[in-house]
Structures are given as C-alpha cells and as structure tokens.
C-alpha cells in the first residue's frame, strides 16, 4: 500500500507542550481504487475550535484516522499540512470499531447520557473493548507528551483516559471536556461500570461540561459514589497512595466562530443561493428549516408531526409555508439509527401524501450531507429555524442560525433541553416533548411582529459575537492552567 502525502509540510516540534486527544483526528484517510491512501482534512467541528490554540503552541493531536486496520501498530506519518499541528494516529481494528465505537460509545453511552431516549445496551464485551481502546489512546498520549505538557482529552469516547494517563505520566496537566450532556445520577447509576468511568474522569485536573446542570450532576454523582466532599467548583479526591488532589469542575459552553458564519452569510453567493432556494420552494410566505444529524436525540419526528398537524387542522394554509428538513446521514451501522431513518421517511411521506399538491410538497426532506456554505444559505433563507432536540449537550446549529441572520430577522424555536437554551434566552423556547406546545410556538414564531423578532435576534447575536468559540477555547485552557494541585 502506497501512502501519498500531498503537499506535506512537516511540523515536528517535539517535545509537545499541548496534546489534544479526541476519538477522531482532524483528517480522514480515503482509499482510492488502486489502494492509494489520501489524507483529507475534515472541515469544521473541533478542529476549527482548537485551531488558534494549536497554532500558538507546539501541539500534537492524537486520534483515530477513520481507517480500519488489521495491524496493531501503524505509525504512518500523517501529513501535518492539513492539520494545524502534528498528528498521531491510534489504530483501530474492525472489531474494536464495532464493539468500542458502534457498541459502547453509540449504543451504551450516547443513549444513556441523552436521558435514555433510546434504550442503552449493557454488554460486557463492549465494555472490554472500550477499556482496551481507552488504554491505547492513553498510551499514545503518554508517548508523545513532553515533560509537564498540557493534555486536553475530548468527549465520552475517552472518559477513562484521564486516570490512565495520570498513572502513566503523573507530570502532566490533564483537562477533560464532555461534548454531550452529563446525565442525572438516577440514570448514570444504571451503568454497570459507573465506578470505573467516574474514576477515569476524576483523573483529570479539570473536567468541563457545557452547562451548570451537567456540572452539578457530575458533582452529585461523585458525592454519591465515593462520598467525596464536593463544593460548587469541584472536589478533592484521594488517590491510591493516600495523596489528596483537587479536581475542578466547571461549565464551558462551546460556541462557534460567529464572525466566520456572519461573513459567509454576507457573501453575495450565500444571499443569492438563499433567494434561489426560496424560489425553488415556490416562494412561500414562510420557510421553516431543520438541520440535524439524523439522530433520535434531535426530535425530528415530533417536529414533523407538529408541522403536519398544523397543516391538517388548517392553522397553516397550504402553499403558505414549506418546512425543509436537512438530516445528515450518521451512524448508519447502528440499529436504532436504521429504524429512525425509516420512521422519518414514513412521517415525511404521510405529510407529503396528505397535504401536497402536484409540483409542491409542504415538507421537503433531504437525507444528504451538504457543504457548509450551502447550509449557511439555508439558514439565510429560513424565516423560522426549528431546533427541538429531546436532549442536546449544546447544539451548534442554533448558534449558527443566529450568526447567519445579519439583518436581525428570523425566529429561532429552541428546545429547553438543548445546552444552548441556557444562553439563547431570547429564542422561542419550547418543551420538545409537548406536541401542542411545539405547534403553538411555531405559530407564535411565524406570526411574531417584526420588531419583536429583531429585538430577540439582536440580543442573541450580540451574545454570540462576544461568546464565540475562541473565547471557549481560551477560557478552558486558562482554567486548566490554574487547576490541579496536590498535597
Ligand atoms: C455534539 C453534541 C454539541 C450538520 N449537517 C451538515 C453539517 N452539520 C453541522 C452543523 C453543526 C454540526 O454539524 C452539528 O453540531 P451540533 O452541535 O448541532 O450537534 P452534534 O453533531 O450532535 O454535536 C452537541 C457538539 O457536539 C459540540 O460540542 O453542541 O450537543 O451532540 O456545525 O452545521 N455541516 C455540513 N454539512 C451538513 O450536511 N458541512
């Protein structure tokens, strides 16, 4: 197998002083028909959030590349040209991928941490794979971190890494950030491996969450499981040698690059694309929009039902409004996602069959990925944005919509159970389980006076311009600098 490194600029700057550890690297391997591996940069997501911090220091990113290997050790130099820093791969086998990622991460932790909306499975062989993979990540991080380096571990896939890494490298400063909700203790206690996961997290000097609610769930759990004395900012833990160590816990609500979204939305291309989209939808009075990964946590089903009922009961006149739902394919090997895909197709089919006319459908459903620029033009075209997850750590889509509304117009309907609701108080907030409440709120958003919409949007925009992703990254890293401390 030939590995071609396109446009490589090597950034070997050891010893590394900042190590990011995340399930995925910010690049993916693509294999051509002739077996040549090409590396492509994964746009958006965590990498754009961390990029400035990574460029400032001698940094390395440890993660999985997306390719499955049958060997244990691959040490292919991944082209740093695409990442903002050096990249180190943790190889995963097909079995590990199935049991650790699709299994323990997506079928146990994901549903459990999202209020058990789908039923979590508790299988010992999946847990064993999770432990094995977490060990591999910790070992890789331990290997590349320079003396006294700062390590930032990301998300639910790697909750054991902080403690494993501390054991291997007590000199490191370790931060952990959870991108999804942290569940109430009654739910967390279901987990047969609850003790081990909490011990894993408590290996960090700083544990960060999106919301104060998640912080208090975490601290309540530490108190319940270990009887540690907790205070609102953290707790002191005792390690196996009897030494006391401070673990700080805090809320760091993630955000977006607000200026970048604003700038894309202002381009003539985005504005023209928005006008064209409305025209193709039949120039209705209202365009409503949903943009989500096709995930059962996002509340896409009830949102479609609510809109369909509004058509059925005559609250929305046929032809006056079109609801466009973009649902990006995701986790297609997991059974709950396959079922959801069918359920949503059925709901859309019913809405179109019952309320469509020849040449015009009141619900348009696109189960496809789009370029970011296209998504922004959808935001720019939408009068009402529907973000109604049953539970969401933060939800960046809601923030992206606001950042893309440079005329201070448009209405955001937002679930109370998205982390973003803590900050975006001027959205039209809704209980995502309440079908009648969603219907009422959609109508309220559609019919709100322009002045009210502008007041709400202006206030949310000014919040987001101040609280952008750069502030998130620096506030976490600054808190990590101050955290820790041993007896
Ligand atoms: C997890 C947590 C937390 C979607 N479709 C396309 C596309 N997207 C982009 C959106 C947005 C991102 O994907 C989705 O982010 P969310 O935050 O809404 O949701 P999750 O994927 O579940 O993310 C979440 C987040 O981590 C960060 O901590 O907020 O709570 O669940 O940026 O725009 N982007 C492109 N094409 C698409 O078709 N380019």
Coordinates of C-alpha atoms and ligand atoms in Angstrom, one line a residue:
X1 CA 0.0 0.0 0.0
X2 CA 1.4 3.3 -1.1
X3 CA 0.8 6.3 1.1
X4 CA 0.9 9.5 -0.8
X5 CA 1.3 12.6 1.3
X6 CA 0.0 15.6 -0.7
X7 CA 1.6 18.9 0.0
X8 CA 3.1 17.9 3.2
X9 CA 4.6 20.4 5.5
X10 CA 6.2 18.6 8.4
X11 CA 5.7 20.2 11.7
X12 CA 7.7 18.0 14.0
X13 CA 8.2 20.2 17.0
X14 CA 8.8 17.8 19.8
X15 CA 8.7 17.9 22.7
X16 CA 5.0 18.8 22.5
X17 CA 3.6 21.1 25.1
X18 CA -0.1 20.7 24.2
X19 CA -1.7 17.4 23.4
X20 CA -5.3 17.1 22.1
X21 CA -6.7 13.7 22.5
X22 CA -10.0 13.0 20.6
X23 CA -11.7 10.0 19.1
X24 CA -11.1 11.4 15.6
X25 CA -8.2 13.1 14.0
X26 CA -9.0 16.3 12.1
X27 CA -8.1 14.4 8.9
X28 CA -9.5 11.2 7.4
X29 CA -7.9 8.6 5.2
X30 CA -9.5 8.0 1.8
X31 CA -8.5 5.0 -0.2
X32 CA -8.6 5.2 -4.0
X33 CA -9.5 2.3 -6.2
X34 CA -5.8 1.4 -6.7
X35 CA -5.3 1.2 -2.9
X36 CA -3.5 4.6 -2.6
X37 CA -4.3 6.3 0.7
X38 CA -5.0 10.0 0.5
X39 CA -5.5 12.2 3.6
X40 CA -8.2 14.8 3.5
X41 CA -8.8 17.4 6.1
X42 CA -12.1 17.1 7.9
X43 CA -13.7 20.5 7.9
X44 CA -15.4 22.2 10.8
X45 CA -16.0 20.7 14.2
X46 CA -13.5 20.5 16.9
X47 CA -10.5 21.4 14.7
X48 CA -11.8 24.9 13.8
X49 CA -12.5 25.5 17.5
X50 CA -9.0 24.5 18.6
X51 CA -7.0 25.7 15.6
X52 CA -5.8 29.0 17.1
X53 CA -4.7 27.4 20.3
X54 CA -2.9 24.6 18.4
X55 CA -1.1 27.1 16.2
X56 CA 0.1 29.1 19.2
X57 CA 2.0 26.2 20.9
X58 CA 4.0 23.1 20.0
X59 CA 1.0 20.9 19.7
X60 CA 0.1 17.4 18.6
X61 CA -3.3 15.7 18.1
X62 CA -3.9 12.1 19.0
X63 CA -6.8 10.3 17.4
X64 CA -8.2 7.7 15.1
X65 CA -8.0 8.4 11.3
X66 CA -11.2 6.7 10.2
X67 CA -9.5 3.7 8.6
X68 CA -9.7 0.3 9.9
X69 CA -6.5 -1.7 10.4
X70 CA -5.7 -5.3 11.0
X71 CA -2.3 -4.5 12.5
X72 CA -1.8 -3.2 16.0
X73 CA 0.8 -0.6 15.1
X74 CA 0.6 1.8 12.3
X75 CA 2.9 4.6 12.5
X76 CA 2.3 6.3 9.2
X77 CA 3.4 9.9 9.3
X78 CA 0.1 11.7 8.7
X79 CA 0.6 14.9 6.7
X80 CA 0.6 17.7 9.1
X81 CA 0.0 20.0 6.2
X82 CA -3.7 19.5 6.7
X83 CA -3.9 19.8 10.4
X84 CA -2.9 22.8 12.4
X85 CA -0.4 20.6 14.3
X86 CA 1.4 17.3 14.2
X87 CA -0.9 14.3 14.1
X88 CA -0.5 10.9 15.7
X89 CA -2.8 8.0 14.9
X90 CA -4.3 5.5 17.2
X91 CA -5.2 2.5 15.0
X92 CA -8.5 0.7 15.5
X93 CA -9.4 -2.8 14.2
X94 CA -12.7 -3.6 12.7
X95 CA -13.7 -5.5 15.9
X96 CA -12.7 -2.6 18.1
X97 CA -14.7 -0.2 15.9
X98 CA -17.8 -2.4 16.2
X99 CA -17.5 -3.0 19.9
X100 CA -16.0 0.2 21.2
X101 CA -17.4 2.8 18.8
X102 CA -20.7 1.5 17.4
X103 CA -21.2 -0.6 20.6
X104 CA -20.2 1.1 23.8
X105 CA -20.0 4.7 22.6
X106 CA -23.0 4.8 20.4
X107 CA -25.3 2.1 21.8
X108 CA -24.5 2.5 25.6
X109 CA -23.1 5.9 26.4
X110 CA -24.9 8.0 23.8
X111 CA -28.4 6.9 24.7
X112 CA -27.7 6.8 28.4
X113 CA -26.3 10.3 28.5
X114 CA -29.2 11.6 26.5
X115 CA -31.9 10.7 29.0
X116 CA -32.1 7.1 27.7
X117 CA -34.3 8.3 24.8
X118 CA -33.3 5.0 23.2
X119 CA -32.6 2.1 25.4
X120 CA -28.9 1.7 26.3
X121 CA -27.4 -1.7 26.0
X122 CA -25.0 -3.0 28.7
X123 CA -22.7 -5.7 27.2
X124 CA -19.5 -6.7 28.9
X125 CA -17.6 -7.4 25.7
X126 CA -18.4 -3.9 24.5
X127 CA -17.1 -2.5 27.8
X128 CA -13.9 -4.6 27.5
X129 CA -13.3 -3.0 24.0
X130 CA -13.9 0.4 25.5
X131 CA -11.3 -0.2 28.2
X132 CA -8.8 -1.6 25.6
X133 CA -9.2 1.4 23.2
X134 CA -9.0 3.9 26.1
X135 CA -5.7 2.3 27.1
X136 CA -4.4 2.6 23.6
X137 CA -5.3 6.3 23.5
X138 CA -3.8 7.0 26.9
X139 CA -0.6 5.1 25.9
X140 CA -0.2 7.1 22.7
X141 CA -0.8 10.4 24.5
X142 CA 1.8 9.4 27.2
X143 CA 4.3 8.6 24.5
X144 CA 4.1 11.9 22.7
X145 CA 3.5 14.4 25.5
X146 CA 6.6 16.5 26.5
X147 CA 7.6 16.8 30.2
X148 CA 4.9 18.7 32.1
X149 CA 2.7 19.1 29.0
X150 CA -0.9 20.1 29.0
X151 CA -3.3 17.4 27.7
X152 CA -6.9 18.1 26.6
X153 CA -9.0 15.0 26.3
X154 CA -12.3 15.2 24.5
X155 CA -15.6 13.6 24.9
X156 CA -17.5 10.5 26.0
X157 CA -15.5 8.0 23.9
X158 CA -12.4 8.7 26.1
X159 CA -13.6 9.0 29.7
X160 CA -11.1 6.5 31.1
X161 CA -8.1 8.3 29.5
X162 CA -7.6 11.0 32.3
X163 CA -6.9 8.4 35.0
X164 CA -5.0 6.0 32.8
X165 CA -2.8 8.8 31.6
X166 CA -2.2 10.2 35.1
X167 CA -1.0 6.8 36.1
X168 CA 1.4 6.6 33.2
X169 CA 2.5 10.2 33.4
X170 CA 1.9 12.0 36.7
X171 CA 3.8 15.0 35.5
X172 CA 1.0 16.0 33.0
X173 CA -1.7 18.6 33.4
X174 CA -4.9 16.9 32.3
X175 CA -8.2 18.5 31.2
X176 CA -11.3 16.7 30.0
X177 CA -14.3 18.2 28.2
X178 CA -17.6 16.3 27.6
X179 CA -19.4 17.4 24.5
X180 CA -22.7 15.7 25.3
X181 CA -24.9 16.0 28.4
X182 CA -23.9 14.5 31.7
X183 CA -27.0 12.6 32.9
X184 CA -28.8 12.9 36.2
X185 CA -27.5 10.4 38.8
X186 CA -30.6 8.2 38.7
X187 CA -29.7 7.4 35.1
X188 CA -25.9 7.2 35.4
X189 CA -26.3 4.7 38.2
X190 CA -27.7 2.1 35.7
X191 CA -24.3 1.8 34.2
X192 CA -22.6 -1.4 35.5
X193 CA -19.2 0.3 35.1
X194 CA -20.2 3.6 36.7
X195 CA -17.4 3.5 39.3
X196 CA -14.7 2.9 36.6
X197 CA -16.0 5.7 34.4
X198 CA -16.1 8.2 37.3
X199 CA -12.6 7.2 38.4
X200 CA -11.5 7.7 34.8
X201 CA -12.9 11.3 34.8
X202 CA -11.6 12.1 38.2
X203 CA -8.1 11.5 36.9
X204 CA -8.3 15.0 35.3
X205 CA -7.3 18.3 36.9
X206 CA -10.2 20.0 35.2
X207 CA -13.5 18.4 34.0
X208 CA -15.6 20.7 31.7
X209 CA -19.2 20.5 30.6
X210 CA -21.4 22.7 28.5
X211 CA -23.9 23.6 31.3
X212 CA -24.0 24.2 35.1
X213 CA -26.7 21.5 35.2
X214 CA -24.2 18.9 33.9
X215 CA -21.6 20.1 36.4
X216 CA -24.0 19.6 39.3
X217 CA -25.0 16.1 38.1
X218 CA -21.3 15.2 38.0
X219 CA -20.6 16.5 41.4
X220 CA -23.7 14.9 42.9
X221 CA -22.5 11.6 41.5
X222 CA -19.0 12.0 42.8
X223 CA -20.5 12.6 46.2
X224 CA -22.9 9.6 45.9
X225 CA -20.5 7.1 44.6
X226 CA -17.3 8.0 46.6
X227 CA -18.6 10.1 49.4
X228 CA -16.2 12.9 48.4
X229 CA -16.9 16.3 49.8
X230 CA -17.9 18.4 46.9
X231 CA -18.1 22.2 46.6
X232 CA -19.7 24.1 43.7
X233 CA -16.4 24.2 41.8
X234 CA -15.1 20.7 42.3
X235 CA -13.8 18.3 44.9
X236 CA -10.8 16.8 46.5
X237 CA -10.0 13.2 45.6
X238 CA -7.7 10.8 47.4
X239 CA -5.6 8.6 45.2
X240 CA -4.5 5.0 45.9
X241 CA -1.3 6.3 47.7
X242 CA -3.4 8.4 50.0
X243 CA -2.5 11.7 48.4
X244 CA -5.2 14.4 48.1
X245 CA -5.6 16.1 44.8
X246 CA -8.0 18.8 43.6
X247 CA -10.4 18.2 40.7
X248 CA -12.0 21.3 39.3
X249 CA -15.4 21.0 37.5
X250 CA -16.9 23.8 35.5
X251 CA -19.3 24.9 32.7
X252 CA -17.6 26.0 29.5
X253 CA -20.4 26.4 26.9
X254 CA -18.9 25.7 23.5
X255 CA -19.6 28.1 20.7
X256 CA -19.0 28.8 17.0
X257 CA -16.8 31.1 15.0
X258 CA -19.5 33.7 15.0
X259 CA -17.7 36.2 12.7
X260 CA -17.0 33.5 10.2
X261 CA -20.7 32.5 9.9
X262 CA -21.6 36.1 9.7
X263 CA -19.1 36.7 6.9
X264 CA -20.2 33.7 4.9
X265 CA -23.9 34.7 5.2
X266 CA -23.0 38.2 3.9
X267 CA -21.4 37.0 0.7
X268 CA -23.4 37.6 -2.5
X269 CA -23.1 33.9 -3.2
X270 CA -24.9 32.9 0.1
X271 CA -27.5 35.7 -0.4
X272 CA -28.2 34.7 -4.0
X273 CA -28.4 31.0 -3.0
X274 CA -30.9 31.9 -0.3
X275 CA -33.1 33.7 -2.8
X276 CA -32.9 30.9 -5.3
X277 CA -33.8 28.3 -2.6
X278 CA -36.9 30.3 -1.7
X279 CA -37.8 30.5 -5.4
X280 CA -37.4 26.7 -5.8
X281 CA -39.6 26.1 -2.8
X282 CA -42.3 28.1 -4.5
X283 CA -41.7 31.5 -2.8
X284 CA -43.9 30.7 0.2
X285 CA -44.6 33.3 2.8
X286 CA -42.7 31.2 5.4
X287 CA -39.7 28.9 5.0
X288 CA -39.2 26.7 8.1
X289 CA -35.9 24.8 8.5
X290 CA -34.4 21.9 10.4
X291 CA -30.7 20.9 10.1
X292 CA -29.5 18.0 12.1
X293 CA -27.6 14.7 12.0
X294 CA -30.3 12.1 11.6
X295 CA -30.2 11.2 15.3
X296 CA -33.0 10.2 17.6
X297 CA -32.0 12.8 20.1
X298 CA -32.8 15.7 17.8
X299 CA -36.6 15.5 18.0
X300 CA -37.0 15.5 14.2
X301 CA -40.0 13.1 14.4
X302 CA -42.2 15.3 16.7
X303 CA -41.2 18.4 14.8
X304 CA -42.5 16.9 11.5
X305 CA -45.7 15.7 13.3
X306 CA -46.3 19.1 14.7
X307 CA -45.9 20.8 11.4
X308 CA -48.2 18.2 9.7
X309 CA -50.9 18.7 12.3
X310 CA -50.8 22.5 11.7
X311 CA -51.5 21.8 8.0
X312 CA -54.2 19.2 8.9
X313 CA -56.1 21.5 11.3
X314 CA -55.9 24.5 8.9
X315 CA -53.7 26.6 11.1
X316 CA -51.2 26.8 8.3
X317 CA -52.7 27.4 4.8
X318 CA -51.4 25.0 2.1
X319 CA -48.8 26.8 0.0
X320 CA -48.1 29.5 2.6
X321 CA -45.3 27.6 4.3
X322 CA -42.7 25.0 3.5
X323 CA -40.7 23.0 6.0
X324 CA -37.3 22.0 4.8
X325 CA -35.6 19.3 6.9
X326 CA -31.9 18.5 6.2
X327 CA -30.9 15.3 8.0
X328 CA -27.3 14.3 7.5
X329 CA -26.6 10.6 7.5
X330 CA -24.9 9.4 10.6
X331 CA -24.0 6.1 12.5
X332 CA -25.7 4.0 9.8
X333 CA -24.5 0.7 11.1
X334 CA -26.3 1.2 14.4
X335 CA -29.8 -0.4 14.5
X336 CA -31.6 2.5 16.3
X337 CA -30.4 4.8 13.5
X338 CA -31.7 2.5 10.8
X339 CA -35.1 2.4 12.4
X340 CA -35.2 6.2 12.8
X341 CA -34.4 6.6 9.1
X342 CA -37.5 4.6 8.2
X343 CA -39.7 6.3 10.8
X344 CA -38.8 9.8 9.5
X345 CA -39.2 8.7 5.8
X346 CA -42.7 7.5 6.8
X347 CA -43.7 10.7 8.5
X348 CA -42.4 12.8 5.6
X349 CA -44.2 10.5 3.1
X350 CA -47.5 10.9 5.1
X351 CA -47.2 14.7 5.2
X352 CA -46.5 15.0 1.5
X353 CA -49.1 12.4 0.6
X354 CA -51.9 14.0 2.7
X355 CA -51.1 17.7 2.2
X356 CA -49.0 18.1 -1.0
X357 CA -50.3 19.2 -4.4
X358 CA -48.8 18.3 -7.8
X359 CA -45.4 20.0 -8.0
X360 CA -45.3 21.2 -4.4
X361 CA -44.7 19.4 -1.2
X362 CA -45.2 21.2 2.2
X363 CA -42.3 19.1 3.7
X364 CA -39.1 18.8 1.9
X365 CA -36.7 16.2 3.3
X366 CA -33.0 15.9 2.3
X367 CA -31.1 12.9 3.8
X368 CA -27.8 14.1 2.4
X369 CA -24.7 16.0 3.6
X370 CA -24.1 19.5 2.3
X371 CA -21.2 21.9 2.1
X372 CA -21.0 24.3 4.9
X373 CA -21.7 27.2 2.5
X374 CA -24.9 25.6 1.4
X375 CA -26.0 25.1 5.0
X376 CA -25.4 28.8 5.7
X377 CA -27.5 29.7 2.6
X378 CA -30.3 27.6 4.0
X379 CA -30.0 29.5 7.3
X380 CA -30.1 32.7 5.4
X381 CA -33.3 31.6 3.6
X382 CA -35.2 30.4 6.7
X383 CA -37.8 32.5 8.5
X384 CA -38.2 30.0 11.3
X385 CA -35.4 27.7 12.5
X386 CA -36.7 24.6 14.3
X387 CA -34.2 23.2 16.8
X388 CA -36.1 20.8 19.0
X389 CA -33.8 18.1 20.4
X390 CA -35.1 16.0 23.3
X391 CA -31.6 16.4 24.8
X392 CA -28.5 18.0 23.4
X393 CA -25.2 18.9 25.1
X394 CA -25.1 22.3 23.4
X395 CA -26.4 22.4 19.8
X396 CA -24.3 24.4 17.4
X397 CA -26.9 24.6 14.7
X398 CA -29.0 27.0 16.8
X399 CA -26.0 29.3 17.2
X400 CA -25.0 29.1 13.5
X401 CA -28.5 30.2 12.5
X402 CA -28.3 33.2 14.7
X403 CA -24.9 34.1 13.4
X404 CA -26.2 33.9 9.9
X405 CA -29.0 36.4 10.3
X406 CA -27.2 39.6 9.6
X407 CA -30.5 41.6 9.2
X408 CA -31.5 40.7 12.7
X409 CA -34.6 38.9 11.4
X410 CA -35.8 35.3 11.6
X411 CA -37.1 33.3 14.5
X412 CA -35.3 30.6 16.4
X413 CA -37.6 27.9 18.0
X414 CA -35.3 26.2 20.5
X415 CA -35.7 23.2 22.9
X416 CA -35.4 23.9 26.6
X417 CA -33.3 20.8 26.7
X418 CA -30.5 21.9 24.5
X419 CA -27.5 23.3 26.3
X420 CA -27.8 26.4 24.0
X421 CA -31.1 27.3 25.8
X422 CA -29.0 28.4 28.8
X423 CA -27.5 31.2 26.7
X424 CA -30.1 31.9 24.0
X425 CA -32.9 33.1 26.3
X426 CA -34.4 35.2 23.5
X427 CA -35.2 32.2 21.4
X428 CA -38.8 30.9 21.3
X429 CA -38.2 28.2 23.9
X430 CA -40.2 25.0 23.8
X431 CA -40.6 21.7 25.6
X432 CA -39.6 19.3 22.8
X433 CA -41.9 16.5 24.1
X434 CA -45.0 18.7 24.0
X435 CA -46.6 18.4 20.6
X436 CA -49.2 21.1 21.3
X437 CA -46.5 23.3 22.7
X438 CA -44.4 22.9 19.6
X439 CA -47.4 23.7 17.4
X440 CA -48.3 26.8 19.4
X441 CA -44.7 28.0 19.4
X442 CA -44.2 27.5 15.7
X443 CA -47.3 29.7 15.1
X444 CA -46.1 32.3 17.6
X445 CA -42.7 32.4 15.8
X446 CA -44.3 32.6 12.4
X447 CA -46.6 35.4 13.4
X448 CA -44.4 37.5 15.7
X449 CA -44.2 41.2 14.9
X450 CA -41.0 42.2 13.1
X451 CA -40.0 44.5 15.9
X452 CA -40.1 41.6 18.4
X453 CA -38.1 39.3 16.1
X454 CA -35.5 42.0 15.7
X455 CA -35.2 42.6 19.4
X456 CA -34.8 38.9 20.1
X457 CA -32.3 38.3 17.3
X458 CA -30.2 41.3 18.1
X459 CA -29.8 40.3 21.7
X460 CA -28.8 36.7 20.7
X461 CA -26.4 37.9 18.1
X462 CA -24.6 40.3 20.5
X463 CA -24.3 37.5 23.0
X464 CA -22.7 35.2 20.3
X465 CA -20.3 37.8 19.0
X466 CA -18.9 38.1 22.5
X467 CA -19.1 34.4 23.4
X468 CA -17.6 32.8 20.4
X469 CA -15.5 29.6 20.1
X470 CA -12.2 31.4 20.6
X471 CA -13.4 32.5 24.0
X472 CA -14.5 28.9 24.8
X473 CA -11.0 27.5 23.9
X474 CA -9.1 30.1 25.8
X475 CA -11.3 30.0 28.9
X476 CA -10.9 26.2 29.1
X477 CA -7.2 26.3 28.7
X478 CA -6.8 29.2 31.2
X479 CA -8.9 27.3 33.7
X480 CA -6.8 24.3 33.1
X481 CA -3.6 26.3 33.8
X482 CA -5.0 27.2 37.2
X483 CA -6.5 23.8 38.0
X484 CA -4.9 20.9 39.8
X485 CA -2.7 21.0 42.8
X486 CA -1.6 18.2 45.1
X487 CA -1.0 17.9 48.7
Ligands
LIG1 C1 -22.1 17.2 19.5 C2 -23.2 17.4 20.6 C3 -22.6 19.8 20.8 C4 -24.9 19.2 10.1 N1 -25.3 18.8 8.8 C5 -24.3 19.2 8.0 C6 -23.3 19.9 8.7 N2 -23.8 19.9 10.0 C7 -23.0 20.6 11.1 C8 -23.8 21.7 11.7 C9 -23.1 21.8 13.1 C10 -22.7 20.4 13.4 O1 -22.8 19.7 12.1 C11 -23.7 19.7 14.3 O2 -23.4 20.2 15.6 P1 -24.4 20.1 16.8 O3 -23.9 20.8 17.9 O4 -25.7 20.7 16.3 O5 -24.7 18.5 17.1 P2 -23.8 17.2 17.3 O6 -23.3 16.7 16.0 O7 -24.7 16.2 17.9 O8 -22.6 17.6 18.2 C12 -23.7 18.8 20.6 C13 -21.4 19.5 19.8 O9 -21.0 18.1 19.9 C14 -20.2 20.4 20.1 O10 -19.8 20.2 21.5 O11 -23.1 21.1 20.5 O12 -24.6 19.0 21.7 O13 -24.2 16.4 20.5 O14 -21.9 22.6 13.0 O15 -23.7 22.8 10.9 N3 -22.2 20.5 8.2 C15 -22.0 20.4 6.9 N4 -22.9 19.7 6.1 C16 -24.0 19.1 6.6 O16 -24.8 18.5 5.9 N5 -21.0 21.0 6.3

